[in-house]
Amino acid sequence: MIALTDDRGRLVWVSAVRPGRTAEITACHHDKLTEKLRAAGLGAIADLGFVGLDDSDPGADPTVITGYKAARNRPLTRGQKLSNKALAAVRAPVEHGFAHLKNWRVLDKIRTDPAWATALVRALLVLTNREVAR
């Protein structure tokens, strides 16, 4: 499941639920998330699991911004480390939004049809936003 939040960590959208073996980046490709964001004039800041998701032209503004990954033979530069730290600070409220959704313990035990699970998660999205707004 992929979820989007606003800059304050309020959940805005959740994708359809997919089997647990589905990689996040694959789910984004299947949902055509970058195309939808680009069409709406929006962007996203994502974690390192989404590196390579944005396939826009090199000269264009990126739709999905991710940090930098280090490799064994290529450590991060000081600038890349600072960039990762700045992105992590911006992503902190987003992680709080996901944590609010994960507080519903029923999500740990879902072993059912993805279509039913999608309806459940979207209902929990509404309930989560209502609880957080109190």
N, CA, C and O atoms as a DFTB+ gen file, in Angstrom:
536 C
 N C O
     1  1       0.843      -1.164       0.000
     2  2       0.000       0.000       0.000
     3  2       0.898       1.239       0.000
     4  3       1.868       1.314       0.754
     5  1       0.573       2.172      -0.824
     6  2       1.272       3.447      -0.899
     7  2       0.319       4.510      -0.370
     8  3      -0.877       4.478      -0.656
     9  1       0.849       5.443       0.398
    10  2       0.020       6.523       0.930
    11  2       0.726       7.855       0.694
    12  3       1.954       7.936       0.693
    13  1      -0.071       8.884       0.496
    14  2       0.451      10.238       0.346
    15  2      -0.085      11.095       1.480
    16  3      -1.234      10.948       1.898
    17  1       0.762      11.993       1.973
    18  2       0.354      12.934       3.007
    19  2       0.639      14.339       2.524
    20  3       1.371      14.541       1.554
    21  1       0.059      15.305       3.205
    22  2       0.418      16.683       2.912
    23  2       1.675      17.016       3.724
    24  3       2.237      16.144       4.387
    25  1       2.109      18.269       3.670
    26  2       3.354      18.650       4.330
    27  2       3.263      18.625       5.852
    28  3       4.289      18.673       6.530
    29  1       2.046      18.549       6.399
    30  2       1.890      18.483       7.855
    31  2       1.663      17.060       8.345
    32  3       1.445      16.848       9.538
    33  1       1.711      16.079       7.442
    34  2       1.578      14.690       7.830
    35  2       0.155      14.155       7.831
    36  3      -0.084      13.035       8.283
    37  1      -0.792      14.943       7.329
    38  2      -2.176      14.460       7.244
    39  2      -2.315      13.560       6.023
    40  3      -1.940      13.941       4.914
    41  1      -2.852      12.372       6.233
    42  2      -3.036      11.431       5.140
    43  2      -4.036      11.973       4.135
    44  3      -5.121      12.423       4.504
    45  1      -3.664      11.928       2.862
    46  2      -4.496      12.472       1.798
    47  2      -5.035      11.369       0.895
    48  3      -6.174      11.443       0.435
    49  1      -4.211      10.333       0.635
    50  2      -4.580       9.310      -0.334
    51  2      -3.876       8.015       0.015
    52  3      -2.739       8.027       0.489
    53  1      -4.554       6.891      -0.220
    54  2      -3.924       5.572      -0.121
    55  2      -4.226       4.814      -1.398
    56  3      -5.306       4.940      -1.974
    57  1      -3.267       4.035      -1.826
    58  2      -3.438       3.244      -3.037
    59  2      -4.236       1.991      -2.728
    60  3      -4.584       1.719      -1.579
    61  1      -4.512       1.247      -3.763
    62  2      -5.130      -0.065      -3.583
    63  2      -4.125      -0.967      -2.865
    64  3      -2.915      -0.829      -3.047
    65  1      -4.626      -1.872      -2.064
    66  2      -3.768      -2.806      -1.351
    67  2      -3.308      -3.877      -2.326
    68  3      -4.097      -4.397      -3.115
    69  1      -2.033      -4.198      -2.265
    70  2      -1.449      -5.224      -3.110
    71  2      -0.859      -6.312      -2.211
    72  3      -0.654      -6.081      -1.019
    73  1      -0.588      -7.478      -2.762
    74  2       0.043      -8.518      -1.942
    75  2       1.345      -8.016      -1.331
    76  3       2.018      -7.162      -1.908
    77  1       1.696      -8.541      -0.171
    78  2       2.882      -8.082       0.555
    79  2       4.181      -8.233      -0.204
    80  3       5.151      -7.536       0.091
    81  1       4.222      -9.120      -1.166
    82  2       5.451      -9.341      -1.928
    83  2       5.700      -8.247      -2.968
    84  3       6.775      -8.203      -3.566
    85  1       4.728      -7.370      -3.191
    86  2       4.851      -6.308      -4.186
    87  2       5.727      -5.184      -3.648
    88  3       5.454      -4.629      -2.583
    89  1       6.774      -4.854      -4.385
    90  2       7.662      -3.764      -3.989
    91  2       6.926      -2.431      -4.117
    92  3       6.051      -2.273      -4.968
    93  1       7.288      -1.487      -3.274
    94  2       6.632      -0.177      -3.284
    95  2       6.781       0.511      -4.632
    96  3       5.823       1.091      -5.144
    97  1       7.958       0.451      -5.199
    98  2       8.195       1.137      -6.464
    99  2       7.373       0.495      -7.583
   100  3       6.919       1.188      -8.495
   101  1       7.180      -0.825      -7.517
   102  2       6.349      -1.520      -8.496
   103  2       4.895      -1.083      -8.363
   104  3       4.211      -0.874      -9.365
   105  1       4.427      -0.946      -7.135
   106  2       3.054      -0.476      -6.910
   107  2       2.881       0.933      -7.471
   108  3       1.842       1.242      -8.054
   109  1       3.881       1.781      -7.302
   110  2       3.806       3.151      -7.844
   111  2       3.746       3.138      -9.366
   112  3       2.990       3.898      -9.970
   113  1       4.541       2.277      -9.978
   114  2       4.498       2.168     -11.438
   115  2       3.133       1.671     -11.892
   116  3       2.579       2.175     -12.869
   117  1       2.588       0.678     -11.180
   118  2       1.287       0.116     -11.545
   119  2       0.186       1.173     -11.424
   120  3      -0.708       1.232     -12.269
   121  1       0.245       2.007     -10.380
   122  2      -0.754       3.057     -10.170
   123  2      -0.490       4.315     -10.998
   124  3      -1.283       5.255     -10.979
   125  1       0.647       4.325     -11.735
   126  2       1.044       5.489     -12.538
   127  2       1.086       6.754     -11.675
   128  3       0.585       7.809     -12.063
   129  1       1.691       6.619     -10.508
   130  2       1.703       7.694      -9.528
   131  2       2.447       8.934     -10.024
   132  3       1.969      10.052      -9.831
   133  1       3.599       8.758     -10.655
   134  2       4.348       9.936     -11.104
   135  2       3.575      10.707     -12.173
   136  3       3.582      11.938     -12.179
   137  1       2.911       9.987     -13.076
   138  2       2.137      10.670     -14.111
   139  2       0.982      11.457     -13.492
   140  3       0.689      12.573     -13.921
   141  1       0.325      10.877     -12.481
   142  2      -0.792      11.558     -11.828
   143  2      -0.311      12.790     -11.061
   144  3      -0.966      13.832     -11.083
   145  1       0.821      12.669     -10.389
   146  2       1.372      13.821      -9.668
   147  2       1.746      14.928     -10.646
   148  3       1.441      16.100     -10.421
   149  1       2.409      14.544     -11.729
   150  2       2.829      15.531     -12.731
   151  2       1.620      16.225     -13.340
   152  3       1.639      17.442     -13.530
   153  1       0.571      15.473     -13.649
   154  2      -0.639      16.055     -14.247
   155  2      -1.321      17.028     -13.285
   156  3      -1.917      18.015     -13.716
   157  1      -1.234      16.746     -11.981
   158  2      -1.855      17.629     -10.987
   159  2      -0.936      18.779     -10.593
   160  3      -1.331      19.646      -9.813
   161  1       0.288      18.797     -11.125
   162  2       1.231      19.854     -10.777
   163  2       1.799      19.703      -9.367
   164  3       2.195      20.686      -8.742
   165  1       1.835      18.476      -8.878
   166  2       2.327      18.212      -7.526
   167  2       3.652      17.469      -7.558
   168  3       4.055      16.929      -8.589
   169  1       4.306      17.452      -6.439
   170  2       5.539      16.699      -6.277
   171  2       5.472      15.899      -5.000
   172  3       4.541      16.045      -4.209
   173  1       6.463      15.054      -4.803
   174  2       6.495      14.221      -3.603
   175  2       7.935      14.067      -3.143
   176  3       8.869      14.070      -3.945
   177  1       8.090      13.934      -1.842
   178  2       9.382      13.611      -1.249
   179  2       9.256      12.200      -0.716
   180  3       8.358      11.908       0.074
   181  1      10.147      11.325      -1.141
   182  2      10.033       9.910      -0.808
   183  2      11.317       9.395      -0.166
   184  3      12.359      10.049      -0.214
   185  1      11.220       8.213       0.436
   186  2      12.400       7.618       1.056
   187  2      13.246       6.910      -0.004
   188  3      12.918       6.938      -1.190
   189  1      14.327       6.282       0.428
   190  2      15.273       5.693      -0.508
   191  2      14.719       4.489      -1.260
   192  3      15.316       4.060      -2.247
   193  1      13.600       3.937      -0.820
   194  2      12.980       2.833      -1.539
   195  2      12.402       3.250      -2.875
   196  3      12.019       2.396      -3.674
   197  1      12.331       4.540      -3.131
   198  2      11.736       5.048      -4.359
   199  2      12.767       5.674      -5.297
   200  3      12.390       6.364      -6.244
   201  1      14.048       5.449      -5.056
   202  2      15.082       5.973      -5.952
   203  2      14.868       5.369      -7.334
   204  3      14.740       4.153      -7.476
   205  1      14.830       6.212      -8.335
   206  2      14.630       5.766      -9.711
   207  2      13.179       5.755     -10.155
   208  3      12.890       5.398     -11.297
   209  1      12.260       6.137      -9.279
   210  2      10.844       6.143      -9.639
   211  2      10.533       7.219     -10.662
   212  3       9.787       6.977     -11.610
   213  1      11.098       8.409     -10.480
   214  2      10.803       9.533     -11.367
   215  2      11.607       9.367     -12.651
   216  3      12.836       9.441     -12.639
   217  1      10.914       9.147     -13.743
   218  2      11.570       8.921     -15.030
   219  2      11.451      10.124     -15.963
   220  3      11.479       9.977     -17.184
   221  1      11.317      11.313     -15.377
   222  2      11.173      12.510     -16.211
   223  2      12.501      12.860     -16.872
   224  3      13.542      12.285     -16.555
   225  1      12.443      13.801     -17.785
   226  2      13.646      14.243     -18.489
   227  2      14.645      14.812     -17.488
   228  3      14.244      15.418     -16.494
   229  1      15.942      14.627     -17.737
   230  2      16.949      15.135     -16.802
   231  2      16.877      16.643     -16.583
   232  3      17.227      17.116     -15.501
   233  1      16.439      17.402     -17.565
   234  2      16.358      18.845     -17.427
   235  2      15.076      19.336     -16.773
   236  3      14.972      20.506     -16.405
   237  1      14.102      18.448     -16.627
   238  2      12.799      18.836     -16.068
   239  2      12.851      18.838     -14.545
   240  3      13.713      18.204     -13.936
   241  1      11.917      19.559     -13.946
   242  2      11.796      19.526     -12.490
   243  2      11.344      18.133     -12.073
   244  3      10.441      17.571     -12.694
   245  1      11.950      17.565     -11.037
   246  2      11.566      16.208     -10.626
   247  2      10.190      16.198      -9.955
   248  3       9.806      17.150      -9.275
   249  1       9.471      15.118     -10.160
   250  2       8.181      14.934      -9.521
   251  2       8.360      14.265      -8.171
   252  3       7.670      14.607      -7.211
   253  1       9.284      13.313      -8.089
   254  2       9.566      12.595      -6.855
   255  2      11.019      12.848      -6.477
   256  3      11.938      12.541      -7.237
   257  1      11.208      13.411      -5.291
   258  2      12.561      13.710      -4.813
   259  2      12.932      12.676      -3.758
   260  3      12.192      12.453      -2.800
   261  1      14.072      12.059      -3.945
   262  2      14.581      11.080      -2.985
   263  2      15.988      11.483      -2.559
   264  3      16.608      12.365      -3.152
   265  1      16.464      10.832      -1.542
   266  2      17.825      11.078      -1.075
   267  2      18.833      10.336      -1.927
   268  3      18.519       9.842      -3.010
   269  1      20.048      10.268      -1.416
   270  2      21.134       9.595      -2.102
   271  2      21.469       8.304      -1.385
   272  3      21.463       8.243      -0.155
   273  1      21.766       7.259      -2.171
   274  2      22.185       5.981      -1.618
   275  2      23.690       5.860      -1.751
   276  3      24.272       6.242      -2.766
   277  1      24.305       5.328      -0.722
   278  2      25.735       5.048      -0.785
   279  2      25.935       3.647      -1.342
   280  3      25.072       2.781      -1.201
   281  1      27.057       3.439      -1.960
   282  2      27.440       2.109      -2.430
   283  2      28.733       1.722      -1.718
   284  3      29.400       2.570      -1.126
   285  1      29.077       0.457      -1.779
   286  2      30.313       0.007      -1.106
   287  2      31.536       0.760      -1.597
   288  3      32.402       1.149      -0.813
   289  1      31.594       0.957      -2.893
   290  2      32.770       1.607      -3.476
   291  2      32.580       3.104      -3.699
   292  3      33.461       3.768      -4.246
   293  1      31.440       3.636      -3.280
   294  2      31.168       5.054      -3.480
   295  2      30.432       5.618      -2.268
   296  3      29.201       5.617      -2.230
   297  1      31.180       6.096      -1.285
   298  2      30.513       6.687      -0.116
   299  2      29.878       8.031      -0.485
   300  3      30.223       8.644      -1.495
   301  1      28.953       8.465       0.351
   302  2      28.284       9.739       0.109
   303  2      29.224      10.897       0.383
   304  3      30.062      10.843       1.283
   305  1      29.069      11.941      -0.409
   306  2      29.843      13.155      -0.182
   307  2      29.198      13.922       0.969
   308  3      28.096      13.587       1.405
   309  1      29.883      14.942       1.455
   310  2      29.341      15.755       2.543
   311  2      28.038      16.439       2.115
   312  3      27.093      16.522       2.900
   313  1      27.989      16.921       0.889
   314  2      26.786      17.568       0.367
   315  2      25.604      16.607       0.266
   316  3      24.467      16.977       0.558
   317  1      25.883      15.370      -0.148
   318  2      24.825      14.371      -0.238
   319  2      24.298      14.013       1.149
   320  3      23.095      13.820       1.324
   321  1      25.183      13.922       2.126
   322  2      24.762      13.644       3.497
   323  2      23.894      14.770       4.043
   324  3      22.891      14.518       4.709
   325  1      24.280      16.015       3.762
   326  2      23.478      17.163       4.201
   327  2      22.113      17.172       3.515
   328  3      21.100      17.497       4.136
   329  1      22.093      16.812       2.231
   330  2      20.832      16.739       1.492
   331  2      19.922      15.667       2.097
   332  3      18.726      15.897       2.276
   333  1      20.481      14.507       2.408
   334  2      19.695      13.431       3.034
   335  2      19.149      13.864       4.384
   336  3      18.019      13.531       4.738
   337  1      19.950      14.605       5.136
   338  2      19.513      15.070       6.455
   339  2      18.357      16.069       6.314
   340  3      17.399      16.021       7.086
   341  1      18.444      16.961       5.341
   342  2      17.371      17.935       5.114
   343  2      16.083      17.236       4.672
   344  3      14.997      17.601       5.122
   345  1      16.195      16.243       3.803
   346  2      15.020      15.489       3.368
   347  2      14.398      14.720       4.534
   348  3      13.175      14.637       4.638
   349  1      15.223      14.166       5.398
   350  2      14.711      13.431       6.556
   351  2      13.927      14.358       7.478
   352  3      12.906      13.958       8.038
   353  1      14.392      15.582       7.638
   354  2      13.689      16.542       8.490
   355  2      12.323      16.894       7.907
   356  3      11.353      17.063       8.646
   357  1      12.249      17.004       6.593
   358  2      10.980      17.322       5.931
   359  2      10.036      16.124       5.991
   360  3       8.819      16.292       6.075
   361  1      10.595      14.920       5.947
   362  2       9.771      13.710       5.949
   363  2       9.259      13.316       7.327
   364  3       8.378      12.462       7.421
   365  1       9.768      13.896       8.381
   366  2       9.361      13.509       9.740
   367  2       7.848      13.598       9.953
   368  3       7.269      12.639      10.463
   369  1       7.175      14.698       9.589
   370  2       5.715      14.737       9.767
   371  2       4.991      13.673       8.938
   372  3       3.946      13.165       9.343
   373  1       5.556      13.344       7.780
   374  2       4.969      12.317       6.931
   375  2       4.977      10.972       7.650
   376  3       3.985      10.242       7.635
   377  1       6.096      10.655       8.274
   378  2       6.198       9.395       9.013
   379  2       5.214       9.363      10.171
   380  3       4.695       8.299      10.509
   381  1       4.950      10.506      10.783
   382  2       3.941      10.572      11.852
   383  2       2.555      10.246      11.290
   384  3       1.762       9.571      11.946
   385  1       2.265      10.725      10.082
   386  2       0.987      10.413       9.443
   387  2       0.822       8.921       9.206
   388  3      -0.251       8.365       9.438
   389  1       1.889       8.270       8.743
   390  2       1.840       6.824       8.543
   391  2       1.672       6.101       9.872
   392  3       0.953       5.105       9.957
   393  1       2.330       6.600      10.901
   394  2       2.222       5.980      12.223
   395  2       0.787       6.045      12.739
   396  3       0.307       5.095      13.357
   397  1       0.102       7.159      12.489
   398  2      -1.294       7.267      12.914
   399  2      -2.149       6.193      12.231
   400  3      -3.022       5.596      12.861
   401  1      -1.894       5.954      10.952
   402  2      -2.654       4.934      10.230
   403  2      -2.321       3.543      10.765
   404  3      -3.205       2.693      10.880
   405  1      -1.067       3.310      11.088
   406  2      -0.656       1.992      11.574
   407  2      -1.121       1.717      12.997
   408  3      -1.025       0.580      13.459
   409  1      -1.620       2.721      13.701
   410  2      -2.149       2.498      15.046
   411  2      -3.365       1.584      15.036
   412  3      -3.690       0.985      16.061
   413  1      -4.034       1.467      13.913
   414  2      -5.171       0.559      13.815
   415  2      -4.598      -0.852      13.728
   416  3      -4.100      -1.265      12.680
   417  1      -4.671      -1.568      14.806
   418  2      -4.022      -2.881      14.907
   419  2      -4.581      -3.910      13.927
   420  3      -3.932      -4.922      13.660
   421  1      -5.755      -3.670      13.399
   422  2      -6.333      -4.608      12.445
   423  2      -5.454      -4.729      11.200
   424  3      -5.493      -5.759      10.525
   425  1      -4.676      -3.720      10.886
   426  2      -3.819      -3.770       9.704
   427  2      -2.732      -4.826       9.829
   428  3      -2.249      -5.333       8.817
   429  1      -2.338      -5.168      11.056
   430  2      -1.321      -6.202      11.259
   431  2      -1.853      -7.591      10.939
   432  3      -1.076      -8.507      10.671
   433  1      -3.152      -7.752      10.965
   434  2      -3.744      -9.082      10.869
   435  2      -4.536      -9.315       9.587
   436  3      -5.244     -10.317       9.483
   437  1      -4.436      -8.434       8.629
   438  2      -5.222      -8.597       7.395
   439  2      -4.657      -9.763       6.596
   440  3      -3.487      -9.758       6.212
   441  1      -5.486     -10.748       6.354
   442  2      -5.134     -11.891       5.517
   443  2      -6.353     -12.197       4.648
   444  3      -6.986     -13.242       4.793
   445  1      -6.665     -11.285       3.759
   446  2      -7.896     -11.410       2.987
   447  2      -7.686     -10.886       1.578
   448  3      -6.575     -10.524       1.190
   449  1      -8.744     -10.852       0.840
   450  2      -8.749     -10.360      -0.528
   451  2      -8.291      -8.898      -0.564
   452  3      -8.788      -8.081       0.211
   453  1      -7.348      -8.558      -1.455
   454  2      -6.874      -7.171      -1.524
   455  2      -7.978      -6.142      -1.783
   456  3      -7.872      -5.007      -1.320
   457  1      -9.024      -6.510      -2.505
   458  2     -10.115      -5.556      -2.759
   459  2     -10.823      -5.200      -1.451
   460  3     -11.143      -4.033      -1.220
   461  1     -11.067      -6.184      -0.603
   462  2     -11.703      -5.920       0.688
   463  2     -10.758      -5.134       1.582
   464  3     -11.180      -4.216       2.285
   465  1      -9.471      -5.497       1.555
   466  2      -8.490      -4.790       2.372
   467  2      -8.372      -3.333       1.940
   468  3      -8.172      -2.459       2.783
   469  1      -8.491      -3.055       0.644
   470  2      -8.444      -1.680       0.151
   471  2      -9.595      -0.869       0.728
   472  3      -9.396       0.265       1.165
   473  1     -10.801      -1.439       0.733
   474  2     -11.954      -0.739       1.302
   475  2     -11.735      -0.472       2.790
   476  3     -12.066       0.605       3.285
   477  1     -11.179      -1.451       3.498
   478  2     -10.908      -1.286       4.922
   479  2      -9.883      -0.181       5.169
   480  3     -10.082       0.663       6.043
   481  1      -8.803      -0.181       4.416
   482  2      -7.751       0.822       4.605
   483  2      -8.273       2.212       4.285
   484  3      -7.927       3.167       4.980
   485  1      -9.085       2.350       3.268
   486  2      -9.626       3.676       2.928
   487  2     -10.607       4.157       3.994
   488  3     -10.684       5.355       4.270
   489  1     -11.349       3.241       4.589
   490  2     -12.228       3.620       5.708
   491  2     -11.383       4.044       6.907
   492  3     -11.716       5.009       7.595
   493  1     -10.300       3.332       7.153
   494  2      -9.408       3.696       8.259
   495  2      -8.734       5.040       7.997
   496  3      -8.437       5.775       8.939
   497  1      -8.492       5.367       6.740
   498  2      -7.935       6.673       6.393
   499  2      -8.868       7.778       6.867
   500  3      -8.419       8.764       7.452
   501  1     -10.157       7.618       6.619
   502  2     -11.140       8.616       7.050
   503  2     -11.174       8.694       8.575
   504  3     -11.162       9.786       9.143
   505  1     -11.215       7.542       9.233
   506  2     -11.244       7.527      10.699
   507  2      -9.969       8.121      11.291
   508  3     -10.029       8.850      12.281
   509  1      -8.828       7.817      10.700
   510  2      -7.559       8.352      11.178
   511  2      -7.555       9.867      11.088
   512  3      -7.172      10.543      12.043
   513  1      -7.973      10.404       9.961
   514  2      -8.005      11.868       9.800
   515  2      -8.954      12.516      10.796
   516  3      -8.688      13.611      11.292
   517  1     -10.051      11.846      11.085
   518  2     -11.003      12.375      12.056
   519  2     -10.402      12.369      13.463
   520  3     -10.556      13.339      14.207
   521  1      -9.721      11.284      13.829
   522  2      -9.108      11.192      15.161
   523  2      -7.979      12.199      15.331
   524  3      -7.855      12.825      16.384
   525  1      -7.164      12.355      14.310
   526  2      -6.025      13.283      14.386
   527  2      -6.498      14.721      14.457
   528  3      -5.860      15.553      15.102
   529  1      -7.607      15.022      13.803
   530  2      -8.115      16.390      13.757
   531  2      -8.738      16.819      15.075
   532  3      -8.970      18.012      15.268
   533  1      -9.019      15.903      15.988
   534  2      -9.633      16.262      17.280
   535  2      -8.762      17.145      18.102
   536  3      -9.141      17.529      19.209
